[in-house]
Amino acid sequence: MLPIHKNSTSYSDVNNFHIIFPPTKVFCGYYTISVNGLITFRPNTEIIIWNPTMREHITFIKPKTSKHARCFLGYDSTENTYKLLLMACSYRKCEKYQKPEILTLGSQESWRVIENSPAQDPKCMYYCINGVLYYKAVISFEEDRDDHSILPSLQIMSFDVRSELFKSIQLPGRANQYQDGLMLEESLMSYQGKLAWVCYNSNIIKIWVLKDAEKQVWSENEFVLPLPQRDLPEIAWLHGATSTGEFIYVSGNAPKDISVFYYDPVRETIRSVKGIEYEQFRRCYGSNDNFVSSLSLHAFPDHIENLMSLKNIMCCSPV
């Protein structure tokens, strides 16, 4: 955990949290988030929830019917309830749609099927904002008028954690493939407590913020990053925003390249925060360069400390 209100830090200023799994477990590389201080991992046959603050993790066995599935963790603050939503992926028109399954943490209930789900192929990126899960999904297929081929229709899906109801939201805008000679990335994110859709590269950010989910009203804005762009490294990915509205860029794919940059669109400034020092990382985890180069980085800008213990939650193998 890096302090965001300092211009620079040393490794000693960084809080470290470690989780160690048996070496036989194989983790799928997919996008995960921190939901009220809890982080999920998904091996092939299990779902693991980790509370870094309490240094505890808990393991759930996935239903046998969900071999290839996305797993989203949702939280309803009104009832202080966590739920795991499991949805089959790679849905195709010729395949029979597999209905989602859900599990309420701590209720001692089994996985149960959600009957009211529209046919959809969920994508891996998701956010939980004010008790609602948001994620991208292909929910219908349209026929191309020229060659009569079937084209996927990408939309945003919402899932209310308490009522367990799905709704679809039209994308507010799509980016041209290139802007200023650089390819634009498209992504969901949480921006100052609301869902946002962003199209960005190292020069520009186009952002739509969802103001009214029922009426699907978005506000649109565009920010041009201040020159020189060399303040950002060549490989830097947008990983969300702080509560004050600063955009977070994380650079590199290995610990020796870790650095975090904060872009303030109001002041039009970029500041950097130093992360893990490479030599310190090698002393902690070994000097195998193949291991270091294979690591991937994830940022959790909405992470908070959660004092809830996982030991009393019924599961297969609490730790």
mmCIF file of C-alpha atoms in Angstrom:
data_model
loop_
_atom_site.group_PDB
_atom_site.id
_atom_site.type_symbol
_atom_site.label_atom_id
_atom_site.label_comp_id
_atom_site.label_asym_id
_atom_site.label_seq_id
_atom_site.Cartn_x
_atom_site.Cartn_y
_atom_site.Cartn_z
ATOM 1 C CA MET A 1 0.000 0.000 0.000
ATOM 2 C CA LEU A 2 1.541 3.270 -1.175
ATOM 3 C CA PRO A 3 0.622 6.585 0.447
ATOM 4 C CA ILE A 4 -0.936 8.801 -2.220
ATOM 5 C CA HIS A 5 -0.456 12.158 -0.520
ATOM 6 C CA LYS A 6 3.346 12.156 -0.722
ATOM 7 C CA ASN A 7 5.393 13.163 -3.741
ATOM 8 C CA SER A 8 7.802 10.291 -3.173
ATOM 9 C CA THR A 9 8.311 7.420 -0.752
ATOM 10 C CA SER A 10 10.963 4.919 0.183
ATOM 11 C CA TYR A 11 10.364 1.188 0.384
ATOM 12 C CA SER A 12 10.123 1.452 4.190
ATOM 13 C CA ASP A 13 7.054 3.683 3.805
ATOM 14 C CA VAL A 14 5.143 0.994 1.918
ATOM 15 C CA ASN A 15 2.851 -1.369 3.827
ATOM 16 C CA ASN A 16 3.251 -4.972 2.654
ATOM 17 C CA PHE A 17 0.674 -7.753 2.719
ATOM 18 C CA HIS A 18 1.502 -11.291 1.663
ATOM 19 C CA ILE A 19 -0.604 -14.311 0.824
ATOM 20 C CA ILE A 20 0.991 -17.701 0.101
ATOM 21 C CA PHE A 21 -0.853 -20.523 -1.657
ATOM 22 C CA PRO A 22 0.202 -24.159 -2.174
ATOM 23 C CA PRO A 23 2.455 -24.405 -5.255
ATOM 24 C CA THR A 24 0.011 -26.734 -7.030
ATOM 25 C CA LYS A 25 -2.592 -24.003 -7.431
ATOM 26 C CA VAL A 26 -2.729 -22.353 -10.841
ATOM 27 C CA PHE A 27 -4.247 -18.895 -11.006
ATOM 28 C CA CYS A 28 -5.942 -17.503 -14.079
ATOM 29 C CA GLY A 29 -4.721 -14.033 -14.988
ATOM 30 C CA TYR A 30 -7.799 -11.853 -14.964
ATOM 31 C CA TYR A 31 -8.802 -8.452 -13.709
ATOM 32 C CA THR A 32 -9.780 -8.287 -10.044
ATOM 33 C CA ILE A 33 -10.668 -5.445 -7.692
ATOM 34 C CA SER A 34 -10.852 -4.683 -3.993
ATOM 35 C CA VAL A 35 -14.453 -4.787 -2.744
ATOM 36 C CA ASN A 36 -14.755 -3.113 0.663
ATOM 37 C CA GLY A 37 -11.242 -4.343 1.499
ATOM 38 C CA LEU A 38 -11.607 -7.919 0.182
ATOM 39 C CA ILE A 39 -9.804 -9.248 -2.902
ATOM 40 C CA THR A 40 -10.711 -12.359 -4.908
ATOM 41 C CA PHE A 41 -8.562 -14.875 -6.797
ATOM 42 C CA ARG A 42 -9.799 -17.641 -9.069
ATOM 43 C CA PRO A 43 -7.910 -20.902 -9.533
ATOM 44 C CA ASN A 44 -9.337 -23.497 -11.889
ATOM 45 C CA THR A 45 -11.754 -25.125 -9.448
ATOM 46 C CA GLU A 46 -11.876 -22.713 -6.509
ATOM 47 C CA ILE A 47 -12.549 -19.117 -5.521
ATOM 48 C CA ILE A 48 -10.332 -17.510 -2.912
ATOM 49 C CA ILE A 49 -11.240 -14.381 -0.953
ATOM 50 C CA TRP A 50 -8.407 -12.559 0.823
ATOM 51 C CA ASN A 51 -8.540 -9.920 3.546
ATOM 52 C CA PRO A 52 -5.043 -8.334 3.546
ATOM 53 C CA THR A 53 -5.750 -6.310 6.709
ATOM 54 C CA MET A 54 -6.592 -9.400 8.785
ATOM 55 C CA ARG A 55 -4.086 -11.554 6.862
ATOM 56 C CA GLU A 56 -6.719 -14.233 6.304
ATOM 57 C CA HIS A 57 -8.081 -15.959 3.234
ATOM 58 C CA ILE A 58 -10.907 -18.379 2.642
ATOM 59 C CA THR A 59 -11.524 -20.930 -0.130
ATOM 60 C CA PHE A 60 -14.800 -21.823 -1.854
ATOM 61 C CA ILE A 61 -15.260 -24.710 -4.275
ATOM 62 C CA LYS A 62 -16.847 -23.644 -7.556
ATOM 63 C CA PRO A 63 -19.943 -25.519 -8.739
ATOM 64 C CA LYS A 64 -19.102 -28.310 -11.187
ATOM 65 C CA THR A 65 -21.374 -26.724 -13.768
ATOM 66 C CA SER A 66 -19.197 -23.609 -13.951
ATOM 67 C CA LYS A 67 -15.973 -24.811 -15.519
ATOM 68 C CA HIS A 68 -15.352 -21.626 -17.521
ATOM 69 C CA ALA A 69 -16.841 -18.751 -15.585
ATOM 70 C CA ARG A 70 -16.283 -15.201 -14.377
ATOM 71 C CA CYS A 71 -16.485 -14.630 -10.640
ATOM 72 C CA PHE A 72 -17.506 -11.211 -9.281
ATOM 73 C CA LEU A 73 -17.609 -10.229 -5.601
ATOM 74 C CA GLY A 74 -20.389 -7.829 -4.647
ATOM 75 C CA TYR A 75 -21.066 -5.942 -1.412
ATOM 76 C CA ASP A 76 -24.315 -4.401 -0.132
ATOM 77 C CA SER A 77 -23.511 -1.895 2.636
ATOM 78 C CA THR A 78 -27.173 -1.566 3.708
ATOM 79 C CA GLU A 79 -27.357 -5.181 4.861
ATOM 80 C CA ASN A 80 -23.566 -5.618 5.221
ATOM 81 C CA THR A 81 -23.734 -8.589 2.855
ATOM 82 C CA TYR A 82 -21.153 -10.038 0.463
ATOM 83 C CA LYS A 83 -22.180 -12.203 -2.471
ATOM 84 C CA LEU A 84 -20.212 -14.173 -5.066
ATOM 85 C CA LEU A 85 -21.692 -14.042 -8.566
ATOM 86 C CA LEU A 86 -20.532 -16.790 -10.949
ATOM 87 C CA MET A 87 -21.353 -16.510 -14.657
ATOM 88 C CA ALA A 88 -20.402 -18.788 -17.521
ATOM 89 C CA CYS A 89 -18.358 -17.091 -20.228
ATOM 90 C CA SER A 90 -17.823 -17.707 -23.960
ATOM 91 C CA TYR A 91 -21.537 -17.691 -24.632
ATOM 92 C CA ARG A 92 -22.320 -18.188 -28.327
ATOM 93 C CA LYS A 93 -25.583 -18.085 -30.230
ATOM 94 C CA CYS A 94 -25.370 -21.785 -31.012
ATOM 95 C CA GLU A 95 -24.776 -22.764 -27.369
ATOM 96 C CA LYS A 96 -27.307 -23.203 -24.608
ATOM 97 C CA TYR A 97 -27.059 -20.338 -22.150
ATOM 98 C CA GLN A 98 -25.963 -21.315 -18.651
ATOM 99 C CA LYS A 99 -27.710 -19.336 -15.931
ATOM 100 C CA PRO A 100 -25.567 -17.554 -13.299
ATOM 101 C CA GLU A 101 -25.107 -18.913 -9.814
ATOM 102 C CA ILE A 102 -24.762 -16.921 -6.602
ATOM 103 C CA LEU A 103 -23.530 -17.539 -3.067
ATOM 104 C CA THR A 104 -24.135 -15.320 -0.020
ATOM 105 C CA LEU A 105 -21.099 -15.305 2.275
ATOM 106 C CA GLY A 106 -21.800 -16.385 5.843
ATOM 107 C CA SER A 107 -25.361 -17.547 5.187
ATOM 108 C CA GLN A 108 -24.446 -21.254 5.228
ATOM 109 C CA GLU A 109 -26.416 -21.661 2.000
ATOM 110 C CA SER A 110 -25.321 -23.489 -1.125
ATOM 111 C CA TRP A 111 -24.816 -22.047 -4.578
ATOM 112 C CA ARG A 112 -28.190 -21.229 -6.133
ATOM 113 C CA VAL A 113 -29.258 -20.375 -9.666
ATOM 114 C CA ILE A 114 -30.474 -16.903 -10.686
ATOM 115 C CA GLU A 115 -33.439 -17.403 -12.981
ATOM 116 C CA ASN A 116 -33.951 -13.851 -14.303
ATOM 117 C CA SER A 117 -30.615 -13.383 -16.061
ATOM 118 C CA PRO A 118 -30.553 -12.356 -19.726
ATOM 119 C CA ALA A 119 -28.310 -14.392 -22.017
ATOM 120 C CA GLN A 120 -24.870 -12.811 -21.855
ATOM 121 C CA ASP A 121 -21.141 -13.372 -22.226
ATOM 122 C CA PRO A 122 -19.525 -11.433 -19.336
ATOM 123 C CA LYS A 123 -16.056 -9.924 -19.644
ATOM 124 C CA CYS A 124 -13.472 -10.018 -16.876
ATOM 125 C CA MET A 125 -13.337 -6.367 -15.804
ATOM 126 C CA TYR A 126 -15.885 -5.294 -13.183
ATOM 127 C CA TYR A 127 -16.561 -2.788 -10.386
ATOM 128 C CA CYS A 128 -18.803 -2.800 -7.330
ATOM 129 C CA ILE A 129 -20.156 0.713 -6.654
ATOM 130 C CA ASN A 130 -22.810 1.467 -4.029
ATOM 131 C CA GLY A 131 -24.117 -2.088 -3.943
ATOM 132 C CA VAL A 132 -24.203 -2.584 -7.717
ATOM 133 C CA LEU A 133 -21.863 -4.709 -9.861
ATOM 134 C CA TYR A 134 -20.962 -3.257 -13.263
ATOM 135 C CA TYR A 135 -19.205 -5.178 -16.036
ATOM 136 C CA LYS A 136 -18.990 -5.368 -19.810
ATOM 137 C CA ALA A 137 -20.845 -8.159 -21.581
ATOM 138 C CA VAL A 138 -22.059 -9.315 -24.942
ATOM 139 C CA ILE A 139 -25.795 -9.669 -24.316
ATOM 140 C CA SER A 140 -27.172 -9.985 -27.850
ATOM 141 C CA PHE A 141 -26.076 -10.664 -31.379
ATOM 142 C CA GLU A 142 -26.895 -8.552 -34.418
ATOM 143 C CA GLU A 143 -26.810 -9.542 -38.079
ATOM 144 C CA ASP A 144 -24.483 -7.609 -40.359
ATOM 145 C CA ARG A 145 -26.506 -6.281 -43.307
ATOM 146 C CA ASP A 146 -23.680 -6.704 -45.823
ATOM 147 C CA ASP A 147 -22.525 -10.266 -45.363
ATOM 148 C CA HIS A 148 -25.239 -11.517 -42.935
ATOM 149 C CA SER A 149 -22.599 -12.481 -40.378
ATOM 150 C CA ILE A 150 -23.432 -12.413 -36.684
ATOM 151 C CA LEU A 151 -21.815 -9.564 -34.763
ATOM 152 C CA PRO A 152 -21.575 -9.277 -30.969
ATOM 153 C CA SER A 153 -23.281 -6.364 -29.239
ATOM 154 C CA LEU A 154 -21.194 -5.021 -26.360
ATOM 155 C CA GLN A 155 -23.001 -3.326 -23.488
ATOM 156 C CA ILE A 156 -22.552 -2.580 -19.800
ATOM 157 C CA MET A 157 -24.450 -4.844 -17.426
ATOM 158 C CA SER A 158 -25.458 -3.946 -13.876
ATOM 159 C CA PHE A 159 -26.357 -6.396 -11.109
ATOM 160 C CA ASP A 160 -27.967 -5.148 -7.901
ATOM 161 C CA VAL A 161 -26.400 -7.152 -5.079
ATOM 162 C CA ARG A 162 -29.436 -6.890 -2.775
ATOM 163 C CA SER A 163 -32.323 -7.418 -5.240
ATOM 164 C CA GLU A 164 -30.264 -9.694 -7.552
ATOM 165 C CA LEU A 165 -31.686 -8.026 -10.653
ATOM 166 C CA PHE A 166 -29.812 -7.479 -13.927
ATOM 167 C CA LYS A 167 -30.111 -4.426 -16.160
ATOM 168 C CA SER A 168 -28.336 -3.415 -19.348
ATOM 169 C CA ILE A 169 -26.768 -0.001 -20.004
ATOM 170 C CA GLN A 170 -25.833 1.275 -23.440
ATOM 171 C CA LEU A 171 -22.218 2.332 -23.892
ATOM 172 C CA PRO A 172 -22.134 6.159 -23.864
ATOM 173 C CA GLY A 173 -19.523 6.378 -26.613
ATOM 174 C CA ARG A 174 -16.851 4.451 -28.463
ATOM 175 C CA ALA A 175 -13.405 5.736 -29.264
ATOM 176 C CA ASN A 176 -11.806 5.909 -32.653
ATOM 177 C CA GLN A 177 -9.033 3.352 -32.838
ATOM 178 C CA TYR A 178 -6.307 6.014 -32.841
ATOM 179 C CA GLN A 179 -5.994 9.494 -31.363
ATOM 180 C CA ASP A 180 -2.927 11.654 -32.035
ATOM 181 C CA GLY A 181 -1.272 8.641 -33.654
ATOM 182 C CA LEU A 182 -1.659 6.486 -30.518
ATOM 183 C CA MET A 183 -4.100 3.639 -29.997
ATOM 184 C CA LEU A 184 -6.917 4.323 -27.541
ATOM 185 C CA GLU A 185 -7.798 1.838 -24.818
ATOM 186 C CA GLU A 186 -11.376 1.483 -23.548
ATOM 187 C CA SER A 187 -12.219 0.636 -19.963
ATOM 188 C CA LEU A 188 -14.705 0.782 -17.131
ATOM 189 C CA MET A 189 -13.624 2.469 -13.913
ATOM 190 C CA SER A 190 -14.909 3.970 -10.687
ATOM 191 C CA TYR A 191 -14.648 7.755 -10.675
ATOM 192 C CA GLN A 192 -15.494 9.675 -7.499
ATOM 193 C CA GLY A 193 -18.062 7.120 -6.404
ATOM 194 C CA LYS A 194 -19.743 6.675 -9.786
ATOM 195 C CA LEU A 195 -19.371 4.368 -12.751
ATOM 196 C CA ALA A 196 -17.287 5.797 -15.599
ATOM 197 C CA TRP A 197 -16.427 4.733 -19.137
ATOM 198 C CA VAL A 198 -13.033 5.935 -20.364
ATOM 199 C CA CYS A 199 -11.154 5.957 -23.657
ATOM 200 C CA TYR A 200 -7.508 6.905 -23.210
ATOM 201 C CA ASN A 201 -3.869 6.806 -24.208
ATOM 202 C CA SER A 202 -0.793 8.585 -22.839
ATOM 203 C CA ASN A 203 -1.952 11.901 -24.334
ATOM 204 C CA ILE A 204 -5.685 12.092 -23.755
ATOM 205 C CA ILE A 205 -8.537 10.864 -21.544
ATOM 206 C CA LYS A 206 -12.145 10.851 -22.722
ATOM 207 C CA ILE A 207 -14.473 10.059 -19.826
ATOM 208 C CA TRP A 208 -18.206 9.540 -19.454
ATOM 209 C CA VAL A 209 -19.560 9.461 -15.859
ATOM 210 C CA LEU A 210 -22.926 7.795 -15.165
ATOM 211 C CA LYS A 211 -25.058 10.421 -13.410
ATOM 212 C CA ASP A 212 -28.425 8.619 -13.525
ATOM 213 C CA ALA A 213 -28.470 4.838 -13.969
ATOM 214 C CA GLU A 214 -32.258 4.600 -14.404
ATOM 215 C CA LYS A 215 -32.394 7.187 -17.198
ATOM 216 C CA GLN A 216 -28.881 6.288 -18.427
ATOM 217 C CA VAL A 217 -27.701 9.886 -18.277
ATOM 218 C CA TRP A 218 -23.943 10.415 -18.679
ATOM 219 C CA SER A 219 -21.754 13.494 -18.350
ATOM 220 C CA GLU A 220 -18.886 13.722 -20.825
ATOM 221 C CA ASN A 221 -15.476 15.337 -20.463
ATOM 222 C CA GLU A 222 -12.104 15.265 -22.171
ATOM 223 C CA PHE A 223 -8.668 15.922 -20.695
ATOM 224 C CA VAL A 224 -5.397 16.414 -22.529
ATOM 225 C CA LEU A 225 -2.418 15.407 -20.432
ATOM 226 C CA PRO A 226 0.108 18.208 -19.928
ATOM 227 C CA LEU A 227 3.324 18.224 -21.890
ATOM 228 C CA PRO A 228 5.830 16.710 -21.813
ATOM 229 C CA GLN A 229 4.376 13.219 -22.021
ATOM 230 C CA ARG A 230 7.828 11.903 -21.137
ATOM 231 C CA ASP A 231 6.754 12.362 -17.507
ATOM 232 C CA LEU A 232 4.892 9.114 -18.109
ATOM 233 C CA PRO A 233 6.891 6.027 -19.089
ATOM 234 C CA GLU A 234 6.384 4.389 -22.465
ATOM 235 C CA ILE A 235 4.254 1.630 -20.918
ATOM 236 C CA ALA A 236 1.818 3.095 -18.407
ATOM 237 C CA TRP A 237 -1.746 1.897 -17.924
ATOM 238 C CA LEU A 238 -4.658 3.781 -16.456
ATOM 239 C CA HIS A 239 -5.765 1.918 -13.314
ATOM 240 C CA GLY A 240 -8.554 4.082 -11.973
ATOM 241 C CA ALA A 241 -8.684 7.281 -9.976
ATOM 242 C CA THR A 242 -8.289 8.528 -6.415
ATOM 243 C CA SER A 243 -11.237 9.800 -4.371
ATOM 244 C CA THR A 244 -10.153 13.361 -5.226
ATOM 245 C CA GLY A 245 -10.331 12.704 -8.969
ATOM 246 C CA GLU A 246 -6.662 12.140 -9.831
ATOM 247 C CA PHE A 247 -6.139 9.538 -12.554
ATOM 248 C CA ILE A 248 -3.746 6.726 -11.593
ATOM 249 C CA TYR A 249 -1.194 5.369 -14.078
ATOM 250 C CA VAL A 250 0.941 2.328 -13.196
ATOM 251 C CA SER A 251 4.055 1.608 -15.242
ATOM 252 C CA GLY A 252 5.894 -1.546 -16.151
ATOM 253 C CA ASN A 253 5.264 -5.262 -15.811
ATOM 254 C CA ALA A 254 7.959 -6.217 -13.309
ATOM 255 C CA PRO A 255 8.909 -4.916 -9.833
ATOM 256 C CA LYS A 256 12.016 -3.109 -11.046
ATOM 257 C CA ASP A 257 9.756 -0.924 -13.184
ATOM 258 C CA ILE A 258 7.093 -0.132 -10.570
ATOM 259 C CA SER A 259 6.193 3.527 -10.352
ATOM 260 C CA VAL A 260 2.850 5.248 -9.960
ATOM 261 C CA PHE A 261 1.833 8.517 -11.593
ATOM 262 C CA TYR A 262 -1.103 10.719 -10.605
ATOM 263 C CA TYR A 263 -2.610 13.075 -13.160
ATOM 264 C CA ASP A 264 -4.680 15.942 -11.720
ATOM 265 C CA PRO A 265 -7.032 17.231 -14.471
ATOM 266 C CA VAL A 266 -7.912 20.363 -12.469
ATOM 267 C CA ARG A 267 -4.354 21.529 -11.797
ATOM 268 C CA GLU A 268 -3.109 19.878 -15.012
ATOM 269 C CA THR A 269 -0.132 18.346 -13.202
ATOM 270 C CA ILE A 270 1.487 14.918 -13.050
ATOM 271 C CA ARG A 271 3.224 13.694 -9.898
ATOM 272 C CA SER A 272 4.973 10.389 -9.247
ATOM 273 C CA VAL A 273 5.194 8.047 -6.260
ATOM 274 C CA LYS A 274 8.056 5.587 -5.973
ATOM 275 C CA GLY A 275 7.044 1.994 -5.336
ATOM 276 C CA ILE A 276 8.922 -1.191 -4.542
ATOM 277 C CA GLU A 277 12.686 -1.056 -4.939
ATOM 278 C CA TYR A 278 13.922 -3.851 -7.181
ATOM 279 C CA GLU A 279 16.804 -4.992 -4.961
ATOM 280 C CA GLN A 280 14.551 -5.088 -1.897
ATOM 281 C CA PHE A 281 12.062 -7.209 -3.839
ATOM 282 C CA ARG A 282 14.826 -9.642 -4.863
ATOM 283 C CA ARG A 283 15.956 -9.993 -1.241
ATOM 284 C CA CYS A 284 12.388 -10.835 -0.169
ATOM 285 C CA TYR A 285 11.334 -13.133 -3.003
ATOM 286 C CA GLY A 286 14.518 -14.405 -4.612
ATOM 287 C CA SER A 287 16.700 -13.459 -7.546
ATOM 288 C CA ASN A 288 15.175 -15.631 -10.262
ATOM 289 C CA ASP A 289 14.880 -13.264 -13.225
ATOM 290 C CA ASN A 290 12.454 -15.586 -15.007
ATOM 291 C CA PHE A 291 10.135 -15.397 -11.996
ATOM 292 C CA VAL A 292 10.429 -11.617 -11.792
ATOM 293 C CA SER A 293 9.784 -11.085 -15.494
ATOM 294 C CA SER A 294 6.643 -13.238 -15.390
ATOM 295 C CA LEU A 295 4.960 -11.163 -12.689
ATOM 296 C CA SER A 296 1.995 -8.951 -13.485
ATOM 297 C CA LEU A 297 0.919 -5.822 -11.672
ATOM 298 C CA HIS A 298 -2.562 -4.882 -10.533
ATOM 299 C CA ALA A 299 -3.670 -1.658 -8.858
ATOM 300 C CA PHE A 300 -6.483 -1.438 -6.295
ATOM 301 C CA PRO A 301 -7.232 2.297 -5.979
ATOM 302 C CA ASP A 302 -10.425 1.758 -3.923
ATOM 303 C CA HIS A 303 -8.838 -0.540 -1.339
ATOM 304 C CA ILE A 304 -9.642 0.139 2.316
ATOM 305 C CA GLU A 305 -8.818 -1.611 5.575
ATOM 306 C CA ASN A 306 -11.447 -4.172 6.579
ATOM 307 C CA LEU A 307 -11.404 -5.616 10.111
ATOM 308 C CA MET A 308 -13.865 -8.421 9.340
ATOM 309 C CA SER A 309 -12.521 -11.874 10.141
ATOM 310 C CA LEU A 310 -13.033 -14.644 7.595
ATOM 311 C CA LYS A 311 -12.496 -17.461 10.122
ATOM 312 C CA ASN A 312 -16.181 -17.858 11.034
ATOM 313 C CA ILE A 313 -17.472 -17.931 7.443
ATOM 314 C CA MET A 314 -18.569 -21.409 6.435
ATOM 315 C CA CYS A 315 -16.545 -22.721 3.507
ATOM 316 C CA CYS A 316 -14.405 -25.640 2.418
ATOM 317 C CA SER A 317 -11.046 -24.702 3.896
ATOM 318 C CA PRO A 318 -10.674 -21.441 5.858
ATOM 319 C CA VAL A 319 -7.139 -20.250 6.599
#
